[in-house]
PDB file of C-alpha atoms in Angstrom:
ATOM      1  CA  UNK E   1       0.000   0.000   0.000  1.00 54.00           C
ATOM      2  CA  UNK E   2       1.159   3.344  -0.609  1.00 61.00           C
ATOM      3  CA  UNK E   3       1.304   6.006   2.282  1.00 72.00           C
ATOM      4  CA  UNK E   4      -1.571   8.357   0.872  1.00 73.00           C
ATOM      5  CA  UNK E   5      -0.706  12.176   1.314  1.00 82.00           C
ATOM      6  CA  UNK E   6      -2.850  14.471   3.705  1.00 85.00           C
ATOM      7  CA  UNK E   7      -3.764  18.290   3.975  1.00 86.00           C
ATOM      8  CA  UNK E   8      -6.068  20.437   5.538  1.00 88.00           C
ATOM      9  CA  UNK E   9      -8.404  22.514   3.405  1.00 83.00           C
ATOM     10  CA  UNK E  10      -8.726  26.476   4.099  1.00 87.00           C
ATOM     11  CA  UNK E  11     -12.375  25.294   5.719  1.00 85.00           C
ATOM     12  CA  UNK E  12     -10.244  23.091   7.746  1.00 85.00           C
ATOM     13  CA  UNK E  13     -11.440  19.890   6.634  1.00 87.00           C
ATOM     14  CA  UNK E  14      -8.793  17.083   6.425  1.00 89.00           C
ATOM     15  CA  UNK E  15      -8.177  15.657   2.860  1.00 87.00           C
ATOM     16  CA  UNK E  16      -6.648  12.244   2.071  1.00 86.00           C
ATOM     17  CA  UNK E  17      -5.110  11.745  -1.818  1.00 88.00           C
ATOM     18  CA  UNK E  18      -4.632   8.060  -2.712  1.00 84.00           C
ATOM     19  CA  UNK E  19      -3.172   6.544  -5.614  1.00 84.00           C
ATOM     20  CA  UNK E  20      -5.722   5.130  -8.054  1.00 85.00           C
ATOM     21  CA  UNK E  21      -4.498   1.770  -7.326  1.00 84.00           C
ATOM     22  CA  UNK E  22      -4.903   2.403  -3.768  1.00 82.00           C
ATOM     23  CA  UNK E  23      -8.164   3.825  -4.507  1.00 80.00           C
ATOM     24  CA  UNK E  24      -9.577   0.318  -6.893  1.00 81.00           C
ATOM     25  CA  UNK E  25      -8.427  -1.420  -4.012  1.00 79.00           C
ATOM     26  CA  UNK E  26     -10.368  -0.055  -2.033  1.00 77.00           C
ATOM     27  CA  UNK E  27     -13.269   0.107  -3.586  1.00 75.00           C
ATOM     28  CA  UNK E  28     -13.459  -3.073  -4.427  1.00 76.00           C
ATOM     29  CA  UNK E  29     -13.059  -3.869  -0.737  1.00 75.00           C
ATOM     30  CA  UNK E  30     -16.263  -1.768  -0.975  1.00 70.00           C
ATOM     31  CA  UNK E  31     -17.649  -5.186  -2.725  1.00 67.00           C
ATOM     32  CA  UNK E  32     -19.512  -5.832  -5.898  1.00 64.00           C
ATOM     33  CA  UNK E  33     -22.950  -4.582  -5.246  1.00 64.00           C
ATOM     34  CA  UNK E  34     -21.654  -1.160  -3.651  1.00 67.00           C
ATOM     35  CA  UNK E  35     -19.749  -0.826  -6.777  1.00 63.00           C
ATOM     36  CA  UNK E  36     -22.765  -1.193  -9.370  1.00 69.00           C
ATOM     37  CA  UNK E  37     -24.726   1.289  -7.110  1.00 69.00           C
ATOM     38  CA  UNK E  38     -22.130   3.793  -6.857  1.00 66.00           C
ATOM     39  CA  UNK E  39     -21.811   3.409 -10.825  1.00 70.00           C
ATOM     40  CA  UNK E  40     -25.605   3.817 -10.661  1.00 69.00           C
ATOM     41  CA  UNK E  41     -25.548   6.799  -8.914  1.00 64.00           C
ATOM     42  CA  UNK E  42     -22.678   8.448 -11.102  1.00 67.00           C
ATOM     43  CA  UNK E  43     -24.254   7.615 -14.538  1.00 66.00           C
ATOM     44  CA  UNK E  44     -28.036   9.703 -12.875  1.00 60.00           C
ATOM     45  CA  UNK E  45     -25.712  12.536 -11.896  1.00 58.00           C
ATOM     46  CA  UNK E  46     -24.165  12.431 -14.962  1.00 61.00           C
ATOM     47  CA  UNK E  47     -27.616  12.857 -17.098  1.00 57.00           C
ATOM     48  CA  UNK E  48     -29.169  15.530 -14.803  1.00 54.00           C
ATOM     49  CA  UNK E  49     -28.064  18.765 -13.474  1.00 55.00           C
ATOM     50  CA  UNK E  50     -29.898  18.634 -10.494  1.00 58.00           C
ATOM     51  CA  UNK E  51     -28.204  17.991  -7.343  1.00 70.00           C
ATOM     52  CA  UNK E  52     -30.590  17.655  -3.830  1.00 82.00           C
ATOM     53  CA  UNK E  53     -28.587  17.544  -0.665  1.00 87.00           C
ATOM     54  CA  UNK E  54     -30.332  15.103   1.256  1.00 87.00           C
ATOM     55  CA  UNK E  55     -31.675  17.546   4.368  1.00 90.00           C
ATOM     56  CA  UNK E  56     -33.239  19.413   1.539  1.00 90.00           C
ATOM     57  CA  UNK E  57     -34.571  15.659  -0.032  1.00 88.00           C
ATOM     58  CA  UNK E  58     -35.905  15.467   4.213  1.00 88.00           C
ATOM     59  CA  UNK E  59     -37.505  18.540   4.162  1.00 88.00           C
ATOM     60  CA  UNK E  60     -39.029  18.323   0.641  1.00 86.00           C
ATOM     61  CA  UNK E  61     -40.490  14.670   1.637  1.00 87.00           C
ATOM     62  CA  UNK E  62     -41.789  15.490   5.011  1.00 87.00           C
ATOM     63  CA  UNK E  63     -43.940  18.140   3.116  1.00 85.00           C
ATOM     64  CA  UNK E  64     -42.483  21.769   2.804  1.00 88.00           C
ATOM     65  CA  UNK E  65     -42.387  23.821  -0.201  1.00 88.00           C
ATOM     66  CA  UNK E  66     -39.398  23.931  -2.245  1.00 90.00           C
ATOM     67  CA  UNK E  67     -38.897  27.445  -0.712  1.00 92.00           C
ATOM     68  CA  UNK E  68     -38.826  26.122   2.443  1.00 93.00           C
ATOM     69  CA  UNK E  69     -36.204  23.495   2.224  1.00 92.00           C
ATOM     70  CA  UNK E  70     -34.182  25.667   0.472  1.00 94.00           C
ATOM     71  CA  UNK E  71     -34.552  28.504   2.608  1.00 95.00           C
ATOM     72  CA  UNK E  72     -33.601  25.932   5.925  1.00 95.00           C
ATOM     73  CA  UNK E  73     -30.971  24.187   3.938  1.00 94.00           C
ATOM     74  CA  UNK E  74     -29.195  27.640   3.360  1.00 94.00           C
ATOM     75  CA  UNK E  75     -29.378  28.410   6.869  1.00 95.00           C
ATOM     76  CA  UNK E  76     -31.398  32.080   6.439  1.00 95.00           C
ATOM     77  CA  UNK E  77     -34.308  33.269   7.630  1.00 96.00           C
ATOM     78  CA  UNK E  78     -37.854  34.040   6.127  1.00 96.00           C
ATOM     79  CA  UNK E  79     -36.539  38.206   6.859  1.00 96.00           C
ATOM     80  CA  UNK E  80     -33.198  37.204   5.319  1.00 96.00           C
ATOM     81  CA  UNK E  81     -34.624  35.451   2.118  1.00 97.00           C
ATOM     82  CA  UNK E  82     -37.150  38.112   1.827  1.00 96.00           C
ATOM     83  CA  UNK E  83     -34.485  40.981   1.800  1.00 96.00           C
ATOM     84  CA  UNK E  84     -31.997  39.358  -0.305  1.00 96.00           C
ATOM     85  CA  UNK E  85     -35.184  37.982  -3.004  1.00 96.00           C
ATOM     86  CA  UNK E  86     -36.009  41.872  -3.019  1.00 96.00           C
ATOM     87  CA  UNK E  87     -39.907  40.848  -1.440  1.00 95.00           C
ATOM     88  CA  UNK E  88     -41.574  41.293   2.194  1.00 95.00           C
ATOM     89  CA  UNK E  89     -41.401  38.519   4.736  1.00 96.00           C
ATOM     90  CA  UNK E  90     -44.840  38.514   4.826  1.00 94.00           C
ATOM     91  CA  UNK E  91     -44.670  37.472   0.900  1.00 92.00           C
ATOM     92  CA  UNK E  92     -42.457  34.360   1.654  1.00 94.00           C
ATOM     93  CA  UNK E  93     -44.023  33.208   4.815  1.00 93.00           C
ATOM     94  CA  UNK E  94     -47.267  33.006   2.342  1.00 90.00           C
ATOM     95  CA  UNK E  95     -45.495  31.404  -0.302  1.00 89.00           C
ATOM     96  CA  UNK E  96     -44.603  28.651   1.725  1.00 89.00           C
ATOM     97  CA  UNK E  97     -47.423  28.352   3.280  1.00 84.00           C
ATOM     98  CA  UNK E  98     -49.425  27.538   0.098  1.00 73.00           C
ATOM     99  CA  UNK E  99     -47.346  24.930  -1.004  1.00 65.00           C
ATOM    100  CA  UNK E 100     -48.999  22.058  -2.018  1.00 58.00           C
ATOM    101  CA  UNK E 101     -52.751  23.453  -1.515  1.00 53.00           C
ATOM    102  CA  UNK E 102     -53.124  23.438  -5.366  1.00 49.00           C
ATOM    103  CA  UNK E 103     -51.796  27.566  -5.471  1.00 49.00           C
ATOM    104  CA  UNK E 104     -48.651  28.363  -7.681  1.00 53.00           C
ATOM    105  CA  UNK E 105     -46.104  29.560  -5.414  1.00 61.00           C
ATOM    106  CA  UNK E 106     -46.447  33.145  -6.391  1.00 70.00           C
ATOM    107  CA  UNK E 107     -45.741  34.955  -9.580  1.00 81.00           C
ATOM    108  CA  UNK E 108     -43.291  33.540 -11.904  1.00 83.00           C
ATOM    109  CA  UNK E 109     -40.852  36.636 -11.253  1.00 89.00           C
ATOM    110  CA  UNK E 110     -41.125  36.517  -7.752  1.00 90.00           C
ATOM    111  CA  UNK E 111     -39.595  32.741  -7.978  1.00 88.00           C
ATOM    112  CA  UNK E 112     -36.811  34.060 -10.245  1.00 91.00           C
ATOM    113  CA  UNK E 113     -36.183  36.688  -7.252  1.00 94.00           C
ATOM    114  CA  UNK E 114     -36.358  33.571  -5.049  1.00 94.00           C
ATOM    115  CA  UNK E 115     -34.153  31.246  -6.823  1.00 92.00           C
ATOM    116  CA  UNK E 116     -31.185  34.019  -7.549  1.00 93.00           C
ATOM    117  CA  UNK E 117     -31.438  34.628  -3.459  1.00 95.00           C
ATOM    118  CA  UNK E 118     -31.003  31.078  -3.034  1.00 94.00           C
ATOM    119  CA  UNK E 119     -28.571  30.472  -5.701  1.00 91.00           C
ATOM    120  CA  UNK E 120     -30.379  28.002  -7.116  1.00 90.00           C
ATOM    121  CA  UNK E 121     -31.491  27.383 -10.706  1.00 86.00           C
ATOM    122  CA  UNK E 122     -35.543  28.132 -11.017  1.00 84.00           C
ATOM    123  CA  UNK E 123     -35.916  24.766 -11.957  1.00 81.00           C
ATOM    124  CA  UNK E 124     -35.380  23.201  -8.239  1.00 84.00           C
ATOM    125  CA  UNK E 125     -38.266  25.630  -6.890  1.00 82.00           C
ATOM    126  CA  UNK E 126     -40.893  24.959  -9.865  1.00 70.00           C
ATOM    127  CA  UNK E 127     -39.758  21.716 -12.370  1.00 52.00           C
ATOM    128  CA  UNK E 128     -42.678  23.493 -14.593  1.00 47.00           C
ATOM    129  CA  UNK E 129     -40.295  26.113 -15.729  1.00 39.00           C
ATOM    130  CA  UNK E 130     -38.061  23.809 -17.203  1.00 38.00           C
ATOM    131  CA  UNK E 131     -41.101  23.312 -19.820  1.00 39.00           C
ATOM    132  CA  UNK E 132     -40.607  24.717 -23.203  1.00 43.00           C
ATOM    133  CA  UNK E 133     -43.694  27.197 -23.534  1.00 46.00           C
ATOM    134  CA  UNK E 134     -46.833  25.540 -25.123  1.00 47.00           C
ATOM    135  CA  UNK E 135     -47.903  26.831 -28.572  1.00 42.00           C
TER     136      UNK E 135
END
């Protein structure tokens, strides 16, 4: 085995770099079935460009608006999203509030306001706007 190298990151996280022998080795170690799933799981990153952290997945399963998770996920507040989105706290408190009660969550702009705040593309707040426009 080769001695892998270590540093710590400016965020102070420690970082190992193996050898890519070192690193087959161990994942086969890892065993077959891991392997295929972890393949699995590369090839559906690989076709999409959406990327869910799993306390946002949580959040989004238990029930709350897309706003919501990603509000909670980002660590702000409903005053902090509102400010940075350019809209009254009021206004977001509402959107997320009408989630899944058959209302749009507010005006397409408004979401665009949203998503920028949140750095997030539009399409993880509403998958509708990924639509091309009907005809």
């Amino acid at each position: 085995m080769d001695d892998p190298q270590s540093f710590t990151a400016p965020d102070g996280t420690e970082m190992v770099v193996l050898t890519r022998a070192e690193y087959d080795r161990l994942a086969a170690l890892a065993g077959e079935e891991d392997a295929l799933d972890l393949a699995a799981a590369r090839a559906a990153l690989a076709e999409s460009d959406a990327r869910y952290p799993g306390p946002v997945v949580d959040a989004l399963l238990e029930g709350a608006s897309p706003i919501a998770a990603w509000r909670r996920y980002r660590g702000l507040t409903q005053e902090q999203l509102a400010r940075a989105a350019g809209i009254s706290q009021t206004g977001i408190a509402r959107l997320e509030r009408r989630h899944g009660r058959g209302f749009p969550e507010g005006r397409r702009a408004t979401r665009i306001a949203i998503a920028e705040a949140l750095r997030l593309p539009l399409s993880a707040l509403d998958p509708i706007d990924e639509r091309p426009p009907s005809q």
